[in-house]
GROMACS .gro file of C-alpha atoms in nm:
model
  233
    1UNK     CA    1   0.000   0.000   0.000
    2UNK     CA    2   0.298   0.284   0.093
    3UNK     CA    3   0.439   0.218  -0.279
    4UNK     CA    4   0.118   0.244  -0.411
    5UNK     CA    5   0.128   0.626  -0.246
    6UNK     CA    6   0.489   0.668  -0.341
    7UNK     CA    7   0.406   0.600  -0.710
    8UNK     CA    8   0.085   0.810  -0.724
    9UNK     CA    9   0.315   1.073  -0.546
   10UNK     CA   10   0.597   1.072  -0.771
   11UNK     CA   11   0.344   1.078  -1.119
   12UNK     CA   12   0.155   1.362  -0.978
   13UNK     CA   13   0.521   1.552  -0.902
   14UNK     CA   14   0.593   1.497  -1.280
   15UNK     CA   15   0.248   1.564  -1.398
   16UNK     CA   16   0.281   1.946  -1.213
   17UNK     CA   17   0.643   1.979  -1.293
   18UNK     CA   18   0.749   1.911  -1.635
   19UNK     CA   19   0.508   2.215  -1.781
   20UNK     CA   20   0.653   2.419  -1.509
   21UNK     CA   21   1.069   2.285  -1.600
   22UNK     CA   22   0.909   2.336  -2.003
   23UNK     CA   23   0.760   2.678  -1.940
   24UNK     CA   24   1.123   2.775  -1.754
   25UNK     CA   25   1.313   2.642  -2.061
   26UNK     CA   26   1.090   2.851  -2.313
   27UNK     CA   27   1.104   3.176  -2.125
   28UNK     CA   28   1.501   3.162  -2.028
   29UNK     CA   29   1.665   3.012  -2.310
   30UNK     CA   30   1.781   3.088  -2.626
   31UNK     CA   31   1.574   2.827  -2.818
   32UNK     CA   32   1.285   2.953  -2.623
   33UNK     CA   33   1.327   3.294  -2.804
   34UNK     CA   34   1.386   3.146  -3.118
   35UNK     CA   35   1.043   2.909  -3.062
   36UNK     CA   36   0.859   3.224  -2.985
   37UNK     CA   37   0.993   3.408  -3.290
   38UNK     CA   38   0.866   3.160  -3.520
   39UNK     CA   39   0.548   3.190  -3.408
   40UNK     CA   40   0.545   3.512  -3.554
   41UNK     CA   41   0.473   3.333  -3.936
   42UNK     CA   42   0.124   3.218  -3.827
   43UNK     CA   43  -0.007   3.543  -3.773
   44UNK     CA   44  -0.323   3.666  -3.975
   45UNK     CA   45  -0.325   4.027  -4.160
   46UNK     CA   46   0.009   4.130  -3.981
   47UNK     CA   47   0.365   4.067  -4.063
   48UNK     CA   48   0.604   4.076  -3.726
   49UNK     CA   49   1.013   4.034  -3.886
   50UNK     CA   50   1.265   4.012  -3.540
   51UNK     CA   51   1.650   4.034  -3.684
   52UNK     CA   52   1.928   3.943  -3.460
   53UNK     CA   53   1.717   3.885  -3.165
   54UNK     CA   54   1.959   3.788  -2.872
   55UNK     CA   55   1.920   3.687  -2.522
   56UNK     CA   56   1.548   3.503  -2.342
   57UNK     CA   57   1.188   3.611  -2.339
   58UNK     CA   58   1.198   3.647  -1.918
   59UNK     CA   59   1.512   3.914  -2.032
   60UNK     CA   60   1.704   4.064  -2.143
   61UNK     CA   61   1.652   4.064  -2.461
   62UNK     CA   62   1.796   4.271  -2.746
   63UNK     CA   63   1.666   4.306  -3.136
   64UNK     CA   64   1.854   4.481  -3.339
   65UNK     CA   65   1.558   4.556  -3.602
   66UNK     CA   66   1.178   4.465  -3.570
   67UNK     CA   67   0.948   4.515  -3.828
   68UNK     CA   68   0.584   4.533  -3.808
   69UNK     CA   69   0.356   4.571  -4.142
   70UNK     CA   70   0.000   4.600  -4.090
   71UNK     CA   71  -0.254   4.742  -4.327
   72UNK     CA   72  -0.270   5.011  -4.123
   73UNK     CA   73   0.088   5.089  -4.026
   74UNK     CA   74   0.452   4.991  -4.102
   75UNK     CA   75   0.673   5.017  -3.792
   76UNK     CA   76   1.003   4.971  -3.794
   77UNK     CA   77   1.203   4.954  -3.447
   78UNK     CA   78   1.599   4.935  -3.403
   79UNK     CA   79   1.810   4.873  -3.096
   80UNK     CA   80   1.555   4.736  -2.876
   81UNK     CA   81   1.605   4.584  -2.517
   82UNK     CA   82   1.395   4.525  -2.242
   83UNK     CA   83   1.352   4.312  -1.940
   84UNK     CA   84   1.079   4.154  -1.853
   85UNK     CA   85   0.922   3.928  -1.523
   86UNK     CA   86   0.726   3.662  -1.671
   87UNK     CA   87   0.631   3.563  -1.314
   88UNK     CA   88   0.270   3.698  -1.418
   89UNK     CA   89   0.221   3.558  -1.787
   90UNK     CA   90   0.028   3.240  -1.626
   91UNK     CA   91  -0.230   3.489  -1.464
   92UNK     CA   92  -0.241   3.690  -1.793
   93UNK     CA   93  -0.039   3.984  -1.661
   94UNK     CA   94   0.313   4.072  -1.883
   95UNK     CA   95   0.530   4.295  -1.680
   96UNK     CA   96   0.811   4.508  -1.889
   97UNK     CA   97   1.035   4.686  -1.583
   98UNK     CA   98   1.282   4.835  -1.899
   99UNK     CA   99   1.225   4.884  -2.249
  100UNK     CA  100   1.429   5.077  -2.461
  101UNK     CA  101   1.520   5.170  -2.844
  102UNK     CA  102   1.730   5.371  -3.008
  103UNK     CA  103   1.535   5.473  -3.324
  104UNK     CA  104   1.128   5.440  -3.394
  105UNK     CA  105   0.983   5.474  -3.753
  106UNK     CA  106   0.598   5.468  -3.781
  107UNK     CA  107   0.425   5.550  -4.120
  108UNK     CA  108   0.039   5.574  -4.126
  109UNK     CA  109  -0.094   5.381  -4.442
  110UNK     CA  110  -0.446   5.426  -4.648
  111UNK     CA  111  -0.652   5.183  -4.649
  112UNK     CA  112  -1.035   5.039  -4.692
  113UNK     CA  113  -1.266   5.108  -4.407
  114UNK     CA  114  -1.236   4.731  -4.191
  115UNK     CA  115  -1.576   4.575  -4.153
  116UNK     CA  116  -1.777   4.695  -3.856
  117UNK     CA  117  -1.599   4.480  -3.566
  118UNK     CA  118  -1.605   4.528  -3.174
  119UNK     CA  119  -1.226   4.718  -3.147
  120UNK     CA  120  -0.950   4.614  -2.848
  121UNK     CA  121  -0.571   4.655  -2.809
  122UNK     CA  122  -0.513   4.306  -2.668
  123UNK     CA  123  -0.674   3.983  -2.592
  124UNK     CA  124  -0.906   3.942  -2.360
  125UNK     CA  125  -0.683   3.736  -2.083
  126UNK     CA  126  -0.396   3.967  -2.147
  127UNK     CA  127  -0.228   4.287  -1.989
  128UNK     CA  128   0.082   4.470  -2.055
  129UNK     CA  129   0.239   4.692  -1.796
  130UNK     CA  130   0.548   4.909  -1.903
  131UNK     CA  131   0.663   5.143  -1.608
  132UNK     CA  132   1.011   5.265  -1.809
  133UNK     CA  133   1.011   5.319  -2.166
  134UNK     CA  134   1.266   5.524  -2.351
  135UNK     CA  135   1.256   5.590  -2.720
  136UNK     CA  136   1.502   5.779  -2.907
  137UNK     CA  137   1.471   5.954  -3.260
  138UNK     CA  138   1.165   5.914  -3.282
  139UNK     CA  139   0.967   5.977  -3.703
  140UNK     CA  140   0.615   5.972  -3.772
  141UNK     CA  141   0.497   5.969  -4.085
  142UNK     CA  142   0.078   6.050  -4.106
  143UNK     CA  143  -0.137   5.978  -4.423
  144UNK     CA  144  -0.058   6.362  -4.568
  145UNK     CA  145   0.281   6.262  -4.590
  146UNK     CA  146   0.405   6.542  -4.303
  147UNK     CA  147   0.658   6.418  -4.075
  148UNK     CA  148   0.697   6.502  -3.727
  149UNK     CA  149   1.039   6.377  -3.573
  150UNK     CA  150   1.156   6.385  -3.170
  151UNK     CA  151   1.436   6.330  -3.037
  152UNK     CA  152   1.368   6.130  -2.739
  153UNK     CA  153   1.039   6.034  -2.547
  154UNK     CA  154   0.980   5.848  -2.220
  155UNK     CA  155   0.713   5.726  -2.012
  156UNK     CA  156   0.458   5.426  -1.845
  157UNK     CA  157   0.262   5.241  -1.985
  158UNK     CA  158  -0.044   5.029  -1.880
  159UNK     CA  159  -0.218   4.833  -2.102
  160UNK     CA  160  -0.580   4.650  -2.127
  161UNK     CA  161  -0.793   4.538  -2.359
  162UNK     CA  162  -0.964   4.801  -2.367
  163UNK     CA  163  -0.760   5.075  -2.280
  164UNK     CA  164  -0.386   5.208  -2.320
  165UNK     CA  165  -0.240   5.474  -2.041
  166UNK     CA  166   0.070   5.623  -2.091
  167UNK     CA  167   0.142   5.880  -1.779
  168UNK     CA  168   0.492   6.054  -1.650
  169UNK     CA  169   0.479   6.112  -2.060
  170UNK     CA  170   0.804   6.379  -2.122
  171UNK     CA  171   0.909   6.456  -2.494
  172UNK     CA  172   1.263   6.624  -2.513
  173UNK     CA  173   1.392   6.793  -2.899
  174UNK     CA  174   1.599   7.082  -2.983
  175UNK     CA  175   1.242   7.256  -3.076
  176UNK     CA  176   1.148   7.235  -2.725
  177UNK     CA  177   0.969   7.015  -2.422
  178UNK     CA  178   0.634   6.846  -2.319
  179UNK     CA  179   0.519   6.627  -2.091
  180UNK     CA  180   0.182   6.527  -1.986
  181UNK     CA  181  -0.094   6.223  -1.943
  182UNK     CA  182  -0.271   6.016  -2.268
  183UNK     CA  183  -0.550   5.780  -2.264
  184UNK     CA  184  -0.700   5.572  -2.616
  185UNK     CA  185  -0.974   5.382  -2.566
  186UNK     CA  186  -1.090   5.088  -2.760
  187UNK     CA  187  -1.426   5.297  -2.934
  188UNK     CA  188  -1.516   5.323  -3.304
  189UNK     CA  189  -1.405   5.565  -3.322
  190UNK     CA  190  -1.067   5.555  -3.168
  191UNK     CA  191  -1.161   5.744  -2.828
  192UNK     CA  192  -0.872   5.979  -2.717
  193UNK     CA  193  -0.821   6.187  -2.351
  194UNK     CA  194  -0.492   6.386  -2.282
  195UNK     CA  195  -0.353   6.648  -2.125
  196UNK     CA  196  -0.033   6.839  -2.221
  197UNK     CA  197   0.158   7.147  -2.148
  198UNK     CA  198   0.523   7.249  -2.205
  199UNK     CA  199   0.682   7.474  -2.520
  200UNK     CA  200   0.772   7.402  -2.840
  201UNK     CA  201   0.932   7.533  -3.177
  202UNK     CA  202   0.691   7.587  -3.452
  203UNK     CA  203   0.825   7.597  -3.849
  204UNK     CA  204   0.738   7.935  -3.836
  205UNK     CA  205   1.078   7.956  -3.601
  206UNK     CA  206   0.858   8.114  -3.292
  207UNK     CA  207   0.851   7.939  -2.982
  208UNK     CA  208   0.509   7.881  -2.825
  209UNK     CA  209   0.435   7.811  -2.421
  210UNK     CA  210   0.130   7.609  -2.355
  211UNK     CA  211  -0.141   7.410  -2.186
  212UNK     CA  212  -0.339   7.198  -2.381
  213UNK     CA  213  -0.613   6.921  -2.282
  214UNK     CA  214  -0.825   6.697  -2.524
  215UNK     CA  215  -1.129   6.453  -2.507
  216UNK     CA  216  -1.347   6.309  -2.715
  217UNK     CA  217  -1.295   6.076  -2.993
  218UNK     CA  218  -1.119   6.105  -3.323
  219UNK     CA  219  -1.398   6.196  -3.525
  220UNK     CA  220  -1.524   6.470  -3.232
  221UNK     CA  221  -1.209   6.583  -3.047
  222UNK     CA  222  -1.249   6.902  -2.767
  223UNK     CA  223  -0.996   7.083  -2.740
  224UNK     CA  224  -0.856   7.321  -2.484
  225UNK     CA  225  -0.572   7.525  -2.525
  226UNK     CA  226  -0.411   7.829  -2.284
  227UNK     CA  227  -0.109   7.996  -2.455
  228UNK     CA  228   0.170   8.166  -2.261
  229UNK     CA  229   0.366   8.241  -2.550
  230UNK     CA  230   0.410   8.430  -2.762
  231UNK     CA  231   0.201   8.756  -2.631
  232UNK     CA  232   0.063   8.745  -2.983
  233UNK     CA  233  -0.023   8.572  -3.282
   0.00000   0.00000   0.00000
C-alpha cells in the first residue's frame, strides 16, 4: 500500500512539474526565443520580422531591427532591449520593468474602411504593464505625408484590452519640451483623452508656451488650449 502512495506521489510531481521545468526552458533560453519568434509566421493580416534577436523572453533581450507591417501601419524599431518578469504571464499579466530603443519609424498607411468589428488593443486574458520606456529619434509619418520627428520620449505604460495609459509622458527635442498624461480607448471611433503642457518650436521659427487638454474621440475631439507664449499671434 505505501508504494502504491509513493508512485501516485511521484506521477503527480511529474504531472505538475514538467510544464513548469518546459515553461522555464521557453522563457530563459535561447531556443525559447527562437520558438517564440517563429510563431510570428502564423499570424493573420500582420507581418512581425525580429532580426538578430539575442538573449530570453523572461530578459534581457535585445533586437537589433523589428518590423511590423499591418494594413494600417509599417513600424520599424531598431536597438531594442527590455527586461521583462514573466512571473505573471500564467495569470495573464506581462510585466516590462525596462524597455528601450534607439530609433522608432511609424508610417500611417491608407486603407479600406475594416468591416464593422467590436475594437481592443489586446486579448481578452492579457495585460501589458510598461513602467520605463525610452525611445530615441523618434519619425512619424501621417497619411498627408508630413513628418513630425523627436528626439527622445519616455514614459509608463499600462495596457488593457480596452484601454492604453501612458502617464509621467516627457518629450525632449531641440524645438522644445512636453510632458503630460494620454489615454485611447478601444471605441469606433478611436476614443482619445490627454492632457499636455510644455513649449515648443513651430516651423514658423517662434517658440510657443502652452497648456493643452483633449477629449473626445477622433472623429469629435475638444480641445482646450491656454497659450503663454508668444504675447501674440
Amino acid at each position: 500500500m505505501r508504494w502504491r502512495w509513493i508512485i501516485l506521489f511521484a506521477a503527480l510531481v511529474l504531472l505538475v512539474g514538467l510544464p513548469v521545468v518546459a515553461v522555464y526552458r521557453v522563457l530563459n533560453s535561447q531556443a525559447g526565443l527562437e520558438l517564440a519568434l517563429a510563431q510570428f509566421q502564423r499570424l493573420q493580416n500582420i507581418r512581425i520580422e525580429a532580426t538578430g534577436a539575442t538573449g530570453t523572453l523572461a530578459g534581457p533581450l535585445r533586437v537589433e531591427r523589428l518590423v511590423i507591417e499591418h494594413e494600417a501601419v509599417h513600424i520599424e524599431v531598431y536597438d531594442l532591449r527590455l527586461r521583462a518578469r514573466m512571473r505573471g504571464l500564467v495569470t495573464g499579466i506581462v510585466q516590462i520593468e525596462h524597455l528601450e530603443a534607439a530609433r522608432l519609424e511609424v508610417v500611417l498607411k491608407r486603407r479600406e474602411p475594416p468591416p464593422p468589428s467590436e475594437p481592443y488593443f489586446l486579448p481578452r486574458f492579457l495585460e501589458v504593464s510598461a513602467p520605463d520606456i525610452r525611445l530615441g529619434d523618434i519619425g512619424l509619418t501621417l497619411l498627408d505625408g508630413q513628418r513630425v520627428e523627436v528626439a527622445s520620449l519616455r514614459a509608463a505604460l499600462a495596457m488593457t484590452r480596452w484601454r492604453i495609459d501612458l502617464t509621467d509622458l516627457v518629450a525632449e527635442d531641440p524645438a522644445g519640451h512636453v510632458e503630460g498624461n494620454l489615454t485611447l480607448r478601444a471605441r469606433q471611433p478611436l476614443g482619445l483623452r490627454a492632457a499636455l503642457n510644455g513649449h515648443w518650436r513651430l516651423p514658423d521659427e517662434r517658440t510657443y508656451r502652452f497648456a493643452a487638454a483633449a477629449r473626445g474621440n477622433l472623429a469629435r475631439l475638444g480641445t482646450t488650449v491656454a497659450l503663454a507664449e508668444p504675447a501674440s499671434l
